Amino acid sequence: MKQFHIDVIVGARPNFMKVAALYSVAHKYPSLNLRLIHTGQHYDRAMSDVFLSDLKLPQPSCSLEVGSGSHAKQTAQVMHRYEDWVIESDPDLCIVVGDVNSTIACALVAKKCGVPVAHVEAGLRSHDETMPEEINRILTDSISDLLFVTESSGIANLAREGRAQDQILFVGNVMIDTLLQLRDTASKLAYHDKLDFKEGEYAYLTLHRPSNVDSPEQLQAISQEIEWLAVQLPVIFPVHPRTLNSLKEMKLLSRLEKCSRLHMVEPVGYLESLSLTMYSRVVVTDSGGLQEETSALGIPCLTLRHNTERPVTVSLGTNILIKDDWKLFRETITRICSGEPLSDIAPIPLWDGKTSERILSHCCGYLKTRSA
Ligand code: UD1
């Protein structure tokens, strides 16, 4: 039996959960040899290794160890180093996930070396080109051969951009595959207990978008709302390294440290984050993944952004876009604290735990047809 070599690219924190779903079903496709390529965009233990172990991912076949840098430097380093690997190891397919710099860097290298590219989480659009991720999404989709879509907005966006119907594959959401596989483990972990918080009686806060944490005015405004939030409800806040740097530089850290009900901790791993989410009263975030995870779990999510590339989380899920409307933020938190139900939610099509099987099955068919 011919074996096809597939490079599966990870680089930054949210990538690990997505590829873990593919690895969990890979044994059903013996003709596919998945090779994990870690670009090293994220490198701290809390941002990388802990995900490999939580998610039982294999050690990478190749570590590019690029580290941090400006967008151009980081993207260029990934390209430079991944090209050497591609030339040496001749992959049959390159699977990239999400929208981080490693995603576009590896997609571009593979495509120019004649290796077809599959993009998992294709078609998402915030329509906000000030977001680095939006540029990465548009460019990656424009050169991908297989476009695996999580929600119907993705089909419409790709069709509008002129992508061929037969390349657009509506398969669902690999993040939700991983969530469903590890929900019981995360539930038993009850991480809030370890931090001395009570089930349903705390807010889980995450924050890392440049639009929120790189601007002093915006971070100042958000810090003020965090202080208010902590008066209403205890808050658990794992602080992303980008955010920590900004809070220190902008002299906001010591002010937040004085909030007695705000518990700032190091970035947490996947199981801890899922556990904190499922037992929280509300999640306040600017993360894309948490908008999806809260929707799947039925936990209210207040998103500190003007837009979302994941509109299904608003229309069918639990997501509310705050758009810097702090009156809306405070009113919604007050309603949640008083136990008032928010709007109805409905199951999201194909977020059923079987997405990775659909993806690998398509890849198998595609590679067999291509090599015939
Ligand atoms: C990246 C992604 C973003 C994703 C986020 C998840 C891009 C453009 N952005 O943003 O889409 O939502 O990851 O976390 O790809 N740092 C460390 N240790 C690390 C990694 C980073 O200390 O292991 C610090 C460095 O100071 C670095 C900064 O965090 O300069 C930002 O890291 P970077 O990878 O550039 O972007 P993120 O903000 O993490």
PDB file of N, CA and C and ligand atoms in Angstrom, residues 12-14 41-44 47 68 71 74 99-101 132-133 136 208-209 240-242 245, ligand 1:
ATOM      1  N   ALA A  12       1.514  28.054  16.964  1.00  0.00           N
ATOM      2  CA  ALA A  12       1.056  28.845  18.106  1.00  0.00           C
ATOM      3  C   ALA A  12      -0.046  28.088  18.852  1.00  0.00           C
ATOM      4  N   ARG A  13      -0.261  28.505  20.072  1.00  0.00           N
ATOM      5  CA  ARG A  13      -1.115  27.806  21.028  1.00  0.00           C
ATOM      6  C   ARG A  13      -2.415  27.212  20.461  1.00  0.00           C
ATOM      7  N   PRO A  14      -3.248  27.997  19.749  1.00  0.00           N
ATOM      8  CA  PRO A  14      -4.527  27.404  19.348  1.00  0.00           C
ATOM      9  C   PRO A  14      -4.397  26.316  18.282  1.00  0.00           C
ATOM     10  N   GLN A  41       6.794  29.037  16.794  1.00  0.00           N
ATOM     11  CA  GLN A  41       6.275  30.408  16.983  1.00  0.00           C
ATOM     12  C   GLN A  41       5.987  30.641  18.467  1.00  0.00           C
ATOM     13  N   HIS A  42       5.340  29.666  19.113  1.00  0.00           N
ATOM     14  CA  HIS A  42       5.242  29.669  20.576  1.00  0.00           C
ATOM     15  C   HIS A  42       6.217  28.624  21.096  1.00  0.00           C
ATOM     16  N   TYR A  43       6.907  28.961  22.189  1.00  0.00           N
ATOM     17  CA  TYR A  43       8.040  28.132  22.624  1.00  0.00           C
ATOM     18  C   TYR A  43       8.082  27.948  24.131  1.00  0.00           C
ATOM     19  N   ASP A  44       7.459  28.859  24.923  1.00  0.00           N
ATOM     20  CA  ASP A  44       7.459  28.662  26.382  1.00  0.00           C
ATOM     21  C   ASP A  44       6.706  27.373  26.699  1.00  0.00           C
ATOM     22  N   MET A  47       3.058  27.692  26.775  1.00  0.00           N
ATOM     23  CA  MET A  47       2.418  28.069  25.508  1.00  0.00           C
ATOM     24  C   MET A  47       2.536  26.955  24.468  1.00  0.00           C
ATOM     25  N   SER A  68      10.028  34.282  18.652  1.00  0.00           N
ATOM     26  CA  SER A  68       9.269  35.515  18.413  1.00  0.00           C
ATOM     27  C   SER A  68      10.013  36.442  17.459  1.00  0.00           C
ATOM     28  N   HIS A  71       6.274  40.529  12.502  1.00  0.00           N
ATOM     29  CA  HIS A  71       5.534  39.653  11.580  1.00  0.00           C
ATOM     30  C   HIS A  71       6.427  39.193  10.438  1.00  0.00           C
ATOM     31  N   GLN A  74       9.286  36.801  11.687  1.00  0.00           N
ATOM     32  CA  GLN A  74       8.789  35.489  12.113  1.00  0.00           C
ATOM     33  C   GLN A  74       8.318  34.671  10.903  1.00  0.00           C
ATOM     34  N   ASP A  99      -5.054  30.567  11.590  1.00  0.00           N
ATOM     35  CA  ASP A  99      -4.752  31.846  10.940  1.00  0.00           C
ATOM     36  C   ASP A  99      -3.512  32.533  11.495  1.00  0.00           C
ATOM     37  N   VAL A 100      -2.597  31.751  12.067  1.00  0.00           N
ATOM     38  CA  VAL A 100      -1.421  32.394  12.676  1.00  0.00           C
ATOM     39  C   VAL A 100      -0.321  32.556  11.618  1.00  0.00           C
ATOM     40  N   ASN A 101       0.762  33.227  11.986  1.00  0.00           N
ATOM     41  CA  ASN A 101       1.821  33.470  11.001  1.00  0.00           C
ATOM     42  C   ASN A 101       2.392  32.164  10.447  1.00  0.00           C
ATOM     43  N   PRO A 132      -3.867  40.965  12.008  1.00  0.00           N
ATOM     44  CA  PRO A 132      -2.891  40.163  11.243  1.00  0.00           C
ATOM     45  C   PRO A 132      -3.484  38.828  10.805  1.00  0.00           C
ATOM     46  N   GLU A 133      -4.356  38.272  11.644  1.00  0.00           N
ATOM     47  CA  GLU A 133      -4.948  36.969  11.320  1.00  0.00           C
ATOM     48  C   GLU A 133      -5.807  37.030  10.066  1.00  0.00           C
ATOM     49  N   ASN A 136      -3.651  36.688   7.138  1.00  0.00           N
ATOM     50  CA  ASN A 136      -3.208  35.288   7.047  1.00  0.00           C
ATOM     51  C   ASN A 136      -4.310  34.396   6.482  1.00  0.00           C
ATOM     52  N   HIS A 208      -5.641  38.791  24.658  1.00  0.00           N
ATOM     53  CA  HIS A 208      -4.303  38.825  24.046  1.00  0.00           C
ATOM     54  C   HIS A 208      -4.249  39.520  22.688  1.00  0.00           C
ATOM     55  N   ARG A 209      -5.390  39.936  22.120  1.00  0.00           N
ATOM     56  CA  ARG A 209      -5.375  40.536  20.771  1.00  0.00           C
ATOM     57  C   ARG A 209      -4.590  41.839  20.779  1.00  0.00           C
ATOM     58  N   HIS A 240      -1.655  36.142  29.180  1.00  0.00           N
ATOM     59  CA  HIS A 240      -0.834  35.825  28.003  1.00  0.00           C
ATOM     60  C   HIS A 240       0.449  36.673  28.056  1.00  0.00           C
ATOM     61  N   PRO A 241       1.595  36.143  27.569  1.00  0.00           N
ATOM     62  CA  PRO A 241       2.849  36.917  27.658  1.00  0.00           C
ATOM     63  C   PRO A 241       2.769  38.289  26.983  1.00  0.00           C
ATOM     64  N   ARG A 242       2.060  38.379  25.846  1.00  0.00           N
ATOM     65  CA  ARG A 242       1.923  39.692  25.183  1.00  0.00           C
ATOM     66  C   ARG A 242       1.217  40.686  26.107  1.00  0.00           C
ATOM     67  N   ASN A 245       3.412  41.736  29.125  1.00  0.00           N
ATOM     68  CA  ASN A 245       4.390  42.761  28.719  1.00  0.00           C
ATOM     69  C   ASN A 245       3.723  44.126  28.650  1.00  0.00           C
TER      70      ASN A 245
HETATM   71  C1  UD1 B   1      -0.372  34.503  18.153  1.00  0.00           C
HETATM   72  C2  UD1 B   1      -1.238  34.585  16.897  1.00  0.00           C
HETATM   73  C3  UD1 B   1      -2.673  34.802  17.297  1.00  0.00           C
HETATM   74  C4  UD1 B   1      -3.134  33.751  18.292  1.00  0.00           C
HETATM   75  C5  UD1 B   1      -2.191  33.782  19.492  1.00  0.00           C
HETATM   76  C6  UD1 B   1      -2.558  32.752  20.526  1.00  0.00           C
HETATM   77  C7  UD1 B   1      -0.215  35.540  14.867  1.00  0.00           C
HETATM   78  C8  UD1 B   1      -0.160  36.739  14.003  1.00  0.00           C
HETATM   79  N1  UD1 B   1      -0.842  35.697  16.039  1.00  0.00           N
HETATM   80  O1  UD1 B   1      -0.431  35.780  18.786  1.00  0.00           O
HETATM   81  O2  UD1 B   1      -3.495  34.715  16.139  1.00  0.00           O
HETATM   82  O3  UD1 B   1      -4.451  34.027  18.682  1.00  0.00           O
HETATM   83  O4  UD1 B   1      -0.864  33.512  19.010  1.00  0.00           O
HETATM   84  O5  UD1 B   1      -1.764  32.884  21.672  1.00  0.00           O
HETATM   85  O6  UD1 B   1       0.266  34.512  14.481  1.00  0.00           O
HETATM   86  N2  UD1 B   1       5.770  35.138  23.744  1.00  0.00           N
HETATM   87  C9  UD1 B   1       6.346  34.508  24.826  1.00  0.00           C
HETATM   88  N3  UD1 B   1       6.399  33.134  24.794  1.00  0.00           N
HETATM   89  C10 UD1 B   1       5.916  32.395  23.773  1.00  0.00           C
HETATM   90  C11 UD1 B   1       5.347  33.053  22.680  1.00  0.00           C
HETATM   91  C12 UD1 B   1       5.274  34.426  22.679  1.00  0.00           C
HETATM   92  O7  UD1 B   1       6.793  35.130  25.767  1.00  0.00           O
HETATM   93  O8  UD1 B   1       5.999  31.144  23.829  1.00  0.00           O
HETATM   94  C13 UD1 B   1       5.674  36.609  23.771  1.00  0.00           C
HETATM   95  C14 UD1 B   1       6.758  37.295  22.996  1.00  0.00           C
HETATM   96  O9  UD1 B   1       7.090  38.469  23.670  1.00  0.00           O
HETATM   97  C15 UD1 B   1       6.089  37.660  21.696  1.00  0.00           C
HETATM   98  C16 UD1 B   1       4.654  37.913  22.134  1.00  0.00           C
HETATM   99  O10 UD1 B   1       4.433  37.006  23.213  1.00  0.00           O
HETATM  100  O11 UD1 B   1       6.691  38.734  21.079  1.00  0.00           O
HETATM  101  C17 UD1 B   1       3.621  37.672  21.086  1.00  0.00           C
HETATM  102  O12 UD1 B   1       3.775  36.364  20.497  1.00  0.00           O
HETATM  103  P1  UD1 B   1       3.367  36.112  18.959  1.00  0.00           P
HETATM  104  O13 UD1 B   1       3.510  34.680  18.631  1.00  0.00           O
HETATM  105  O14 UD1 B   1       4.069  37.100  18.093  1.00  0.00           O
HETATM  106  O15 UD1 B   1       1.858  36.540  18.910  1.00  0.00           O
HETATM  107  P2  UD1 B   1       0.637  36.208  19.867  1.00  0.00           P
HETATM  108  O16 UD1 B   1       0.177  37.483  20.465  1.00  0.00           O
HETATM  109  O17 UD1 B   1       0.940  35.072  20.795  1.00  0.00           O
END
